[in-house]
């Protein structure tokens, strides 16, 4: 016969303080009291550690809160870790170790608990980006994201809905009656019994009334819909009258409204902004750093003796003093001299540099600054140095804001090294309109400091890249 | 160089076995979940970089906790001080406690799963929302149509029940520790 545990009486106050701590309501006094209790008595100390461990375990292994028999789970655990084969590249295996925690706690058993929504029946020439779903033909698909880089994938829902996804595309399967098309195109066949099947895009919701239809969408909120046979209902997320589309009718969606497209039933159009008062998608001028007196270069912090690139403009910010880099661009604005710029977008084409480790890096925010001191516009890319660059600041993530103004930022997620990124908006257009000498100098820095000196070095195409275009300004001027 | 290359397989294997307790370890000192996750991530990076110095056959758990402890300190140094930060004395004391009871805590962790399985479904659902879906009490309020105060009490009660259940399970002699 053991005596009953004493905790309920002696630990009541401590547990209450812990509960407040865990649910975010602990006051400074409460924190002090908690410390006093824990420091003052070994029993309370033990209780604190046990209770916090309970909380941490629930959090880390929340996926196990389902009904799976625990014996099975525990047996699977230790063996499930080193599944990496010898043939895998070494860095890959190490990188896997860092995400393993997330993999284990992030839904291993929850996934088993969730119902199968659809089956991936066919895959034509498909290449998948990292996806929360299996991507082999015949795989059962559960709620989650599909990222198709290229090719065609045919998905059959359990209620008979058939989707063909066209890469590149991102699609969330939510349940058998709903999916979210973040970007890309799909063609759907919805049988009678599955009426009401819904596809959501960033700015609209398509509700099916028994049809074949096609839809294309992008993350910026544009979409176009075409009914091949039957009828669908289209609703804008901003509200307003729903639109009904019948066989061979089509509509365009932008961030503001739905627009019927006459004659659009024959061929699916490109995505475009149809309401005039928003950011223009059709640009009338294109200026690159290779145009006219344009220039593109990067600078490295003093002491950097190796790791240079001919084709890429390098950018890096890390907890270090060497190997820091910033990029510098000059645009020749003569082609738009005397015109008012209504809207502008500046695009960068990133490509892997081969320097640093992505696995030792964090999500990175890049800031783009426009140099306002025009006396600094005449820099020579061959002679440019860290300390002599325009709007110099010794901080790799900063510029001198007395001589430069921030035009915008964009983010690149950890592990991504490739792709086109851009800034746009009135900040950029205003800056270009204020220009007085037909030259604009722009600085690109990485605001996020990598915690490791060996963090990733980012690079985007400069003027000498063999295949990618240089940094490009796309402008629309008033006619 | 004659030192053998550290083996990623071995690292991954050891880490997988020890990282759950490591997570709890960090959380006892830094309860903010986002901060604790960052620290844990950084600690794993440091562990891998120094894995060559780890002596095979010695206690990986203790080694990893030592590194995590340093990462906690480094994090505190770097971060803005907060009125809710624990004192250094508290940190040291808690770290010591956790180190000396790590075997006991591993047993508790195993017993916890059985205890969760015994909960009524609605209580498991509450845990699921709070821990797996990481919903705030406010978000749960609108979903469950119960007040945050009631949810707070319920969550506390469920955790208390689980703590008591684990303690009792370990006290009963027929519990198989090796499960």
XYZ file of C-alpha atoms in Angstrom:
658
model
C 0.000 0.000 0.000
C 1.512 3.263 -1.068
C 0.517 6.577 0.393
C -1.404 8.800 -2.017
C 0.732 11.427 -3.793
C 1.032 14.715 -1.929
C 1.128 16.975 -4.987
C -2.543 17.968 -5.127
C -2.268 19.723 -1.781
C 1.275 20.927 -1.687
C 1.573 21.822 -5.347
C -1.735 23.539 -6.048
C -0.348 27.040 -6.085
C 2.642 26.092 -8.178
C 0.538 24.300 -10.776
C -1.771 27.267 -11.003
C 1.181 29.559 -11.658
C 2.408 27.097 -14.285
C -0.988 27.126 -15.980
C -0.854 30.892 -16.130
C 2.647 30.728 -17.547
C 1.583 28.258 -20.228
C -1.500 30.152 -21.289
C 0.195 33.496 -21.321
C -1.320 35.232 -18.329
C 1.443 35.203 -15.759
C 2.198 38.586 -14.194
C 5.660 39.713 -13.102
C 4.602 39.097 -9.497
C 3.420 35.629 -10.436
C 6.739 34.930 -12.061
C 8.570 36.026 -8.923
C 6.333 33.845 -6.758
C 6.941 30.874 -9.041
C 10.678 31.356 -8.719
C 10.456 31.544 -4.950
C 8.486 28.313 -4.773
C 10.770 26.440 -7.146
C 14.016 27.676 -5.602
C 12.791 27.191 -2.068
C 11.806 23.548 -2.110
C 13.150 20.471 -3.939
C 9.665 18.942 -4.108
C 8.284 22.003 -5.863
C 11.275 22.034 -8.175
C 10.581 18.456 -9.162
C 6.924 19.238 -9.684
C 7.730 22.226 -11.886
C 10.024 20.181 -14.117
C 7.496 17.355 -14.368
C 4.666 19.683 -15.225
C 6.621 21.623 -17.811
C 7.789 18.375 -19.339
C 4.190 17.239 -19.572
C 3.338 20.420 -21.403
C 6.367 20.182 -23.700
C 5.629 16.546 -24.485
C 2.017 17.302 -25.334
C 3.195 20.071 -27.581
C 5.967 18.158 -29.302
C 3.980 15.026 -29.773
C 0.570 16.509 -30.170
C 0.083 14.334 -33.196
C -0.145 11.399 -30.849
C -3.228 12.763 -29.196
C -5.209 10.625 -31.583
C -6.431 7.105 -31.133
C -3.465 5.154 -32.469
C -2.483 2.345 -30.087
C 0.505 3.554 -28.173
C 2.473 0.350 -28.234
C 2.598 0.567 -32.016
C 3.721 4.145 -31.855
C 6.485 3.532 -29.351
C 7.833 0.553 -31.196
C 8.018 2.527 -34.366
C 9.804 5.442 -32.847
C 13.484 4.682 -32.334
C 13.767 2.740 -35.568
C 12.063 5.353 -37.645
C 14.859 7.863 -37.265
C 17.815 6.705 -39.356
C 16.035 5.892 -42.561
C 18.594 7.683 -44.681
C 20.410 5.560 -47.141
C 24.107 5.724 -47.759
C 23.512 6.970 -51.267
C 21.932 10.210 -50.128
C 24.226 13.198 -50.268
C 25.788 13.812 -46.924
C 24.565 17.336 -46.436
C 21.078 16.177 -47.189
C 21.165 13.683 -44.385
C 22.378 16.277 -41.949
C 19.760 18.735 -43.100
C 17.196 16.029 -42.510
C 18.273 15.825 -38.900
C 17.328 19.435 -38.391
C 13.869 19.048 -39.744
C 13.345 15.663 -38.182
C 11.890 17.191 -35.063
C 9.298 18.998 -37.083
C 8.577 15.847 -39.029
C 8.049 13.771 -35.971
C 5.906 16.186 -34.087
C 4.198 17.630 -37.100
C 1.454 15.226 -37.845
C 2.825 11.743 -38.241
C -0.148 10.201 -36.519
C -2.517 12.973 -37.148
C -2.099 12.255 -40.843
C -3.165 8.705 -40.244
C -6.198 9.907 -38.450
C -7.330 12.231 -41.217
C -9.600 10.818 -43.847
C -8.414 10.127 -47.343
C -9.869 12.820 -49.565
C -8.772 11.725 -53.003
C -6.475 9.493 -54.987
C -3.714 10.600 -57.283
C -4.555 8.362 -60.222
C -2.207 9.513 -62.928
C 0.905 11.609 -63.241
C 2.237 12.744 -66.625
C 5.753 14.125 -66.772
C 5.362 15.368 -63.252
C 8.006 16.904 -61.088
C 6.945 17.819 -57.563
C 8.220 20.430 -55.203
C 8.355 19.527 -51.536
C 4.843 18.593 -50.699
C 2.975 17.344 -47.666
C 1.482 14.639 -49.861
C 2.721 11.442 -51.476
C 3.270 12.045 -55.172
C 3.331 8.585 -56.733
C 0.476 7.517 -58.978
C -1.995 5.520 -56.926
C -1.259 7.422 -53.693
C -4.014 8.250 -51.286
C -4.227 11.965 -50.670
C -5.248 13.476 -47.355
C -5.912 17.115 -46.553
C -2.759 19.048 -47.356
C -0.770 20.887 -49.996
C 0.236 19.607 -53.422
C 3.050 21.451 -55.162
C 3.369 20.452 -58.762
C 6.438 21.941 -60.438
C 5.588 20.651 -63.886
C 3.489 18.094 -65.698
C -0.121 16.982 -65.337
C -1.572 15.201 -62.348
C -5.031 13.659 -62.318
C -6.759 13.476 -58.961
C -10.033 11.685 -58.302
C -11.972 12.636 -55.185
C -13.926 10.060 -53.288
C -17.198 11.640 -54.393
C -16.239 11.283 -58.039
C -14.898 14.782 -58.711
C -11.999 14.590 -61.100
C -9.318 17.274 -61.270
C -6.412 17.572 -63.633
C -3.819 19.868 -62.166
C -1.414 21.617 -64.540
C 2.012 22.460 -63.225
C 3.360 24.742 -62.006
C 0.563 24.778 -59.487
C -0.158 24.766 -55.793
C -3.336 23.201 -54.545
C -4.626 22.611 -51.020
C -6.951 19.689 -50.585
C -9.228 20.720 -47.747
C -11.924 18.054 -47.880
C -13.824 16.170 -50.524
C -15.985 19.180 -51.221
C -13.384 21.929 -51.195
C -9.933 22.707 -52.519
C -7.896 25.874 -52.681
C -6.020 26.759 -55.835
C -3.182 29.048 -54.757
C -1.622 29.205 -58.181
C -1.689 27.386 -61.485
C -4.474 25.857 -63.518
C -6.828 22.934 -63.232
C -9.626 21.380 -65.220
C -12.435 19.755 -63.269
C -15.174 17.301 -63.998
C -17.862 17.311 -61.325
C -20.496 14.561 -61.502
C -24.088 15.181 -60.507
C -23.752 13.678 -57.022
C -20.906 16.059 -56.151
C -22.732 19.305 -56.988
C -21.565 22.075 -54.721
C -17.895 21.186 -55.116
C -15.975 24.390 -54.485
C -12.641 25.753 -55.644
C -11.315 28.764 -53.767
C -8.723 31.176 -55.108
C -7.153 34.148 -53.363
C -10.064 36.389 -54.339
C -12.942 34.219 -55.464
C -14.913 31.101 -54.775
C -16.257 28.912 -57.553
C -19.235 26.730 -56.683
C -20.042 24.010 -59.102
C -23.533 23.056 -60.252
C -22.597 19.917 -62.135
C -20.067 20.711 -64.846
C -16.769 20.534 -66.559
C -14.817 23.720 -66.040
C -11.321 25.127 -66.075
C -9.806 27.646 -63.705
C -6.472 29.400 -63.523
C -5.326 31.471 -60.559
C -2.335 33.187 -59.031
C -1.368 34.182 -55.538
C -1.903 37.880 -56.249
C -5.652 37.304 -56.512
C -6.138 37.049 -60.255
C -8.082 34.179 -61.740
C -9.960 33.217 -64.850
C -12.720 30.673 -65.181
C -14.137 28.947 -68.197
C -17.137 26.646 -68.241
C -16.725 23.835 -70.720
C -20.096 22.266 -70.108
C -22.763 22.959 -67.479
C -22.984 25.777 -64.981
C -20.923 27.293 -62.180
C -21.455 30.100 -59.723
C -18.671 32.558 -59.011
C -18.493 34.749 -55.909
C -15.915 37.401 -55.146
C -14.456 37.346 -51.638
C -15.281 41.058 -51.344
C -18.967 40.145 -51.674
C -21.362 41.500 -54.267
C -23.630 39.683 -56.675
C -22.631 36.132 -57.528
C -22.097 35.510 -61.236
C -23.501 32.483 -63.012
C -21.575 31.102 -65.939
C -23.052 28.609 -68.382
C -21.515 26.420 -71.089
C -18.812 28.210 -73.089
C -18.919 31.286 -70.894
C -15.889 32.711 -69.185
C -15.014 35.278 -66.545
C -11.980 37.014 -65.162
C -11.391 37.678 -61.485
C -9.104 40.342 -60.169
C -8.572 41.722 -56.702
C -11.631 43.972 -57.027
C -14.292 42.340 -59.129
C -15.626 39.679 -61.455
C -15.790 40.471 -65.164
C -17.511 38.492 -67.868
C -15.299 37.827 -70.882
C -17.116 37.860 -74.216
C -15.898 35.173 -76.530
C -13.653 33.858 -73.803
C -15.245 30.442 -73.980
C -12.982 29.309 -76.786
C -9.555 29.694 -75.332
C -8.437 30.239 -71.789
C -6.908 33.702 -71.470
C -3.952 34.871 -69.477
C -4.501 36.369 -66.064
C -4.830 40.123 -65.954
C -6.085 42.906 -63.783
C -9.315 44.139 -65.371
C -10.338 46.914 -62.992
C -8.298 49.950 -63.919
C -7.605 51.579 -60.574
C -5.304 48.932 -59.203
C -1.682 48.132 -59.763
C -1.110 47.780 -63.460
C -0.071 44.466 -64.791
C 0.701 45.724 -68.227
C 3.893 47.649 -68.270
C 4.868 49.892 -71.082
C 8.590 50.190 -70.420
C 11.261 47.769 -69.453
C 14.614 49.010 -68.196
C 17.359 46.701 -66.998
C 20.678 47.380 -65.345
C 22.223 46.517 -68.718
C 20.296 49.300 -70.488
C 22.133 52.531 -71.386
C 24.261 53.808 -68.508
C 22.951 51.101 -66.196
C 25.261 49.040 -64.017
C 25.169 46.152 -61.593
C 27.738 45.155 -58.974
C 28.156 43.902 -55.453
C 30.576 44.699 -52.658
C 32.138 42.389 -50.076
C 33.084 43.390 -46.560
C 36.814 44.046 -45.964
C 38.872 40.880 -45.550
C 36.852 38.806 -48.013
C 39.540 37.202 -50.173
C 37.675 34.363 -51.884
C 34.176 33.438 -53.047
C 33.381 35.879 -55.800
C 30.970 35.498 -58.672
C 31.090 36.744 -62.238
C 27.435 36.148 -63.041
C 25.619 36.665 -59.818
C 25.311 39.667 -57.570
C 25.966 38.314 -54.092
C 24.101 39.331 -50.959
C 24.803 38.043 -47.492
C 24.166 39.106 -43.929
C 25.449 36.858 -41.169
C 26.907 36.993 -37.713
C 30.430 37.629 -38.993
C 32.610 40.462 -40.221
C 33.949 38.986 -43.435
C 31.986 37.543 -46.361
C 29.191 40.078 -45.953
C 27.827 41.408 -49.208
C 25.432 43.968 -50.644
C 24.338 44.502 -54.221
C 24.181 47.790 -56.064
C 22.221 48.613 -59.198
C 21.988 51.624 -61.462
C 19.140 52.207 -63.880
C 19.297 54.616 -66.780
C 15.901 56.335 -66.723
C 16.332 58.236 -70.023
C 13.684 56.114 -71.817
C 11.022 57.530 -69.482
C 12.442 61.052 -69.192
C 9.688 63.641 -68.865
C 7.000 61.018 -68.291
C 5.135 60.300 -65.082
C 5.508 56.783 -63.831
C 2.197 55.390 -62.652
C 3.324 52.038 -61.479
C 6.593 50.196 -61.251
C 7.958 46.799 -60.438
C 11.557 45.758 -59.910
C 12.335 42.076 -60.425
C 15.353 40.047 -59.334
C 16.198 36.570 -60.600
C 17.832 34.516 -57.880
C 20.022 31.508 -58.550
C 22.078 29.333 -56.166
C 25.579 30.654 -55.495
C 27.097 27.491 -54.048
C 28.422 29.447 -51.052
C 27.251 28.801 -47.483
C 24.674 26.373 -46.175
C 20.958 26.841 -46.596
C 20.355 24.477 -43.700
C 22.209 26.836 -41.389
C 20.097 29.788 -42.470
C 16.791 31.407 -41.616
C 13.972 32.888 -43.689
C 15.415 36.036 -45.189
C 13.909 39.437 -45.778
C 15.568 41.572 -48.423
C 15.245 45.328 -48.438
C 15.616 47.486 -51.512
C 16.713 51.100 -51.038
C 16.783 53.975 -53.497
C 19.747 56.327 -53.114
C 18.430 59.889 -52.872
C 21.757 61.731 -52.975
C 22.220 62.085 -56.719
C 25.885 63.013 -56.436
C 26.427 59.335 -55.613
C 24.890 58.036 -58.849
C 28.095 58.004 -60.899
C 29.793 55.009 -59.275
C 32.003 52.721 -61.317
C 31.199 49.021 -60.899
C 34.873 48.084 -61.300
C 36.121 50.324 -58.523
C 33.296 49.902 -56.068
C 34.331 49.065 -52.489
C 32.459 48.261 -49.282
C 33.294 51.597 -47.616
C 32.980 53.758 -50.709
C 29.645 52.480 -51.945
C 26.708 54.898 -52.098
C 24.634 55.170 -48.898
C 27.309 53.259 -47.026
C 26.566 51.677 -43.680
C 28.878 49.219 -41.991
C 25.871 47.086 -41.059
C 25.350 44.431 -43.741
C 21.585 44.659 -43.335
C 21.382 48.466 -43.503
C 22.210 51.506 -45.585
C 22.710 55.117 -44.560
C 19.091 56.243 -44.435
C 20.079 59.900 -44.658
C 21.002 59.380 -48.270
C 18.640 56.548 -49.212
C 14.989 55.617 -48.838
C 13.458 52.179 -48.473
C 11.460 51.185 -51.534
C 10.202 47.783 -50.504
C 11.047 44.346 -49.186
C 10.558 40.746 -50.224
C 11.089 37.505 -48.413
C 12.846 34.291 -49.419
C 12.057 31.276 -47.308
C 14.770 29.187 -45.770
C 16.119 26.637 -48.193
C 14.960 28.489 -51.298
C 17.751 29.866 -53.495
C 16.121 30.231 -56.835
C 13.262 32.161 -58.369
C 12.055 35.584 -59.389
C 11.276 38.051 -56.610
C 10.084 41.590 -56.957
C 9.042 44.749 -55.205
C 6.374 47.067 -56.493
C 4.095 49.832 -55.370
C 3.878 53.559 -54.996
C 7.124 53.810 -52.980
C 9.130 52.669 -55.976
C 7.157 54.770 -58.481
C 7.413 57.907 -56.299
C 11.140 57.455 -55.918
C 11.644 57.138 -59.677
C 9.425 60.159 -60.346
C 11.503 62.294 -57.990
C 14.669 61.492 -59.897
C 16.398 64.528 -61.341
C 19.406 63.216 -63.269
C 17.894 60.239 -65.152
C 19.904 57.827 -63.107
C 18.661 55.807 -60.173
C 20.945 53.893 -57.812
C 19.392 51.060 -55.855
C 20.944 49.052 -53.000
C 19.827 45.525 -52.135
C 20.605 44.185 -48.662
C 19.518 41.172 -46.700
C 17.903 42.460 -43.501
C 17.809 39.069 -41.813
C 21.084 38.201 -40.163
C 21.952 34.536 -40.507
C 22.744 33.171 -37.051
C 25.707 31.190 -38.360
C 28.746 32.716 -40.110
C 28.425 29.897 -42.611
C 24.862 30.867 -43.552
C 23.702 30.965 -47.116
C 25.028 33.460 -49.661
C 22.198 34.651 -51.899
C 22.757 35.708 -55.476
C 20.678 37.144 -58.273
C 21.561 37.590 -61.905
C 23.623 40.633 -62.827
C 24.505 41.866 -66.301
C 26.673 38.872 -67.223
C 24.446 35.929 -66.425
C 24.344 33.390 -69.286
C 20.623 32.646 -69.020
C 18.810 34.795 -66.472
C 17.786 38.395 -67.164
C 19.428 41.192 -65.160
C 17.448 43.147 -62.541
C 14.571 44.647 -64.459
C 12.341 47.653 -63.902
C 8.936 47.366 -65.504
C 7.166 50.703 -65.667
C 3.850 52.037 -66.770
C 3.745 55.728 -67.575
C 0.728 57.967 -68.080
C -0.082 58.049 -71.774
C 43.519 14.584 -40.708
C 43.164 11.242 -39.015
C 40.077 11.859 -36.947
C 37.177 9.856 -38.298
C 34.462 11.871 -40.017
C 31.417 12.250 -37.782
C 28.652 10.071 -39.101
C 25.392 11.789 -39.991
C 23.485 8.548 -39.434
C 24.708 8.310 -35.912
C 23.923 11.932 -35.247
C 20.409 11.638 -36.611
C 19.835 8.501 -34.606
C 21.039 9.944 -31.314
C 19.224 13.199 -31.854
C 15.950 11.451 -32.579
C 16.231 9.525 -29.340
C 17.035 12.483 -27.185
C 15.438 15.490 -28.707
C 12.065 15.148 -27.017
C 13.505 15.484 -23.581
C 15.745 18.192 -24.972
C 12.656 20.112 -26.056
C 11.178 19.819 -22.570
C 14.504 20.892 -21.122
C 14.552 24.121 -23.100
C 10.899 24.837 -22.330
C 11.380 24.644 -18.588
C 13.761 27.561 -18.954
C 12.162 29.452 -21.841
C 8.431 28.802 -21.823
C 7.680 30.958 -24.871
C 7.155 28.275 -27.529
C 8.528 30.242 -30.474
C 11.672 31.197 -28.570
C 12.096 27.629 -27.325
C 11.813 26.315 -30.876
C 14.447 28.764 -32.103
C 16.804 27.809 -29.324
C 16.283 24.129 -29.954
C 16.983 24.609 -33.644
C 20.168 26.556 -32.955
C 21.253 23.975 -30.409
C 20.870 21.224 -33.003
C 23.053 23.146 -35.431
C 25.730 23.624 -32.772
C 25.493 19.955 -31.818
C 26.088 18.855 -35.377
C 29.010 21.231 -35.809
C 30.591 19.869 -32.670
C 29.557 16.290 -33.128
C 33.144 15.272 -33.875
C 33.970 16.169 -30.285
C 31.263 13.977 -28.854
C 32.753 10.748 -27.461
C 30.826 7.794 -28.769
C 29.459 5.692 -25.948
C 29.173 8.580 -23.502
C 25.877 10.186 -22.591
C 24.544 11.989 -25.646
C 21.550 13.276 -23.713
C 23.698 15.036 -21.130
C 26.009 16.361 -23.845
C 23.097 17.730 -25.863
C 21.538 19.357 -22.791
C 24.785 21.085 -21.963
C 24.833 22.595 -25.441
C 21.172 23.554 -25.205
C 21.820 25.246 -21.868
C 24.499 27.401 -23.458
C 22.144 28.267 -26.294
C 19.536 29.358 -23.763
C 22.087 31.655 -22.144
C 23.220 32.983 -25.515
C 19.615 33.617 -26.489
C 18.963 35.563 -23.295
C 22.031 37.664 -23.822
C 20.999 38.540 -27.331
C 17.350 39.167 -26.630
C 15.752 42.143 -24.992
C 15.242 41.451 -21.309
C 11.666 40.752 -20.420
C 9.929 41.102 -17.078
C 8.909 37.469 -17.373
C 12.440 36.164 -17.808
C 13.547 33.790 -15.121
C 16.633 34.565 -13.059
C 19.950 32.834 -13.749
C 19.675 31.144 -10.389
C 16.325 29.686 -11.359
C 17.708 28.468 -14.674
C 20.642 26.726 -13.081
C 18.515 25.133 -10.455
C 15.922 23.858 -12.925
C 18.584 22.602 -15.329
C 20.206 20.666 -12.531
C 16.902 19.175 -11.464
C 16.109 18.079 -14.983
C 19.557 16.558 -15.454
C 19.335 14.516 -12.280
C 15.829 13.281 -13.039
C 16.191 12.658 -16.771
C 15.646 8.902 -16.443
C 12.571 9.507 -14.310
C 11.229 11.986 -16.864
C 11.668 9.540 -19.708
C 9.512 7.077 -17.819
C 6.948 9.763 -17.221
C 6.871 10.523 -20.898
C 6.039 6.935 -21.760
C 3.355 6.730 -19.106
C 1.837 9.964 -20.391
C 0.727 8.317 -23.602
C -1.328 5.742 -21.751
C -2.848 8.477 -19.642
C -3.807 10.518 -22.698
C -5.438 7.449 -24.175
C -7.612 7.130 -21.074
C -9.021 10.646 -21.350
C -12.577 11.104 -22.558
C -12.740 12.141 -26.176
C -13.833 15.733 -25.575
C -10.806 16.318 -23.333
C -8.486 14.820 -25.923
C -10.077 17.103 -28.479
C -9.305 20.128 -26.309
C -5.677 19.035 -26.048
C -5.583 18.433 -29.740
C -6.786 21.938 -30.564
C -4.496 23.584 -28.076
C -1.390 21.569 -28.807
C -1.638 20.195 -32.300
C -3.549 22.932 -34.023
C -1.852 25.455 -31.704
C -5.047 27.467 -31.357
C -5.195 30.250 -28.796
C -7.878 30.151 -26.146
C -9.637 32.942 -28.028
C -9.706 30.915 -31.217
C -10.997 27.920 -29.332
C -13.671 30.086 -27.760
C -15.240 30.907 -31.095
C -14.965 27.355 -32.312
C -16.308 25.634 -29.225
C -18.714 28.327 -28.061
C -17.283 28.239 -24.566
C -15.755 31.144 -22.714
C -11.975 31.462 -22.527
C -12.244 31.320 -18.739
C -14.028 27.981 -18.945
C -11.540 26.676 -21.489
C -8.660 27.834 -19.332
C -10.077 25.925 -16.349
C -10.729 22.854 -18.454
C -7.230 22.831 -19.943
C -5.687 23.240 -16.507
C -7.824 20.442 -15.163
C -6.875 18.087 -17.978
C -3.185 18.766 -17.424
C -3.577 18.237 -13.672
C -5.384 14.958 -14.271
C -2.642 13.841 -16.651
C 0.070 14.760 -14.194
C -1.662 12.819 -11.438
C -2.293 9.865 -13.708
C 1.371 9.659 -14.734
C 2.509 9.843 -11.121
C 0.126 7.097 -10.143
C 1.041 4.889 -13.078
C 4.706 5.006 -12.123
C 3.849 4.162 -8.519
C 1.884 1.054 -9.401
C 4.298 -1.848 -9.380
C 2.986 -3.634 -12.434
C 3.815 -0.830 -14.847
C 6.204 -2.032 -17.497
C 8.901 0.620 -17.816
C 10.361 -0.925 -20.882
C 7.241 -0.455 -22.999
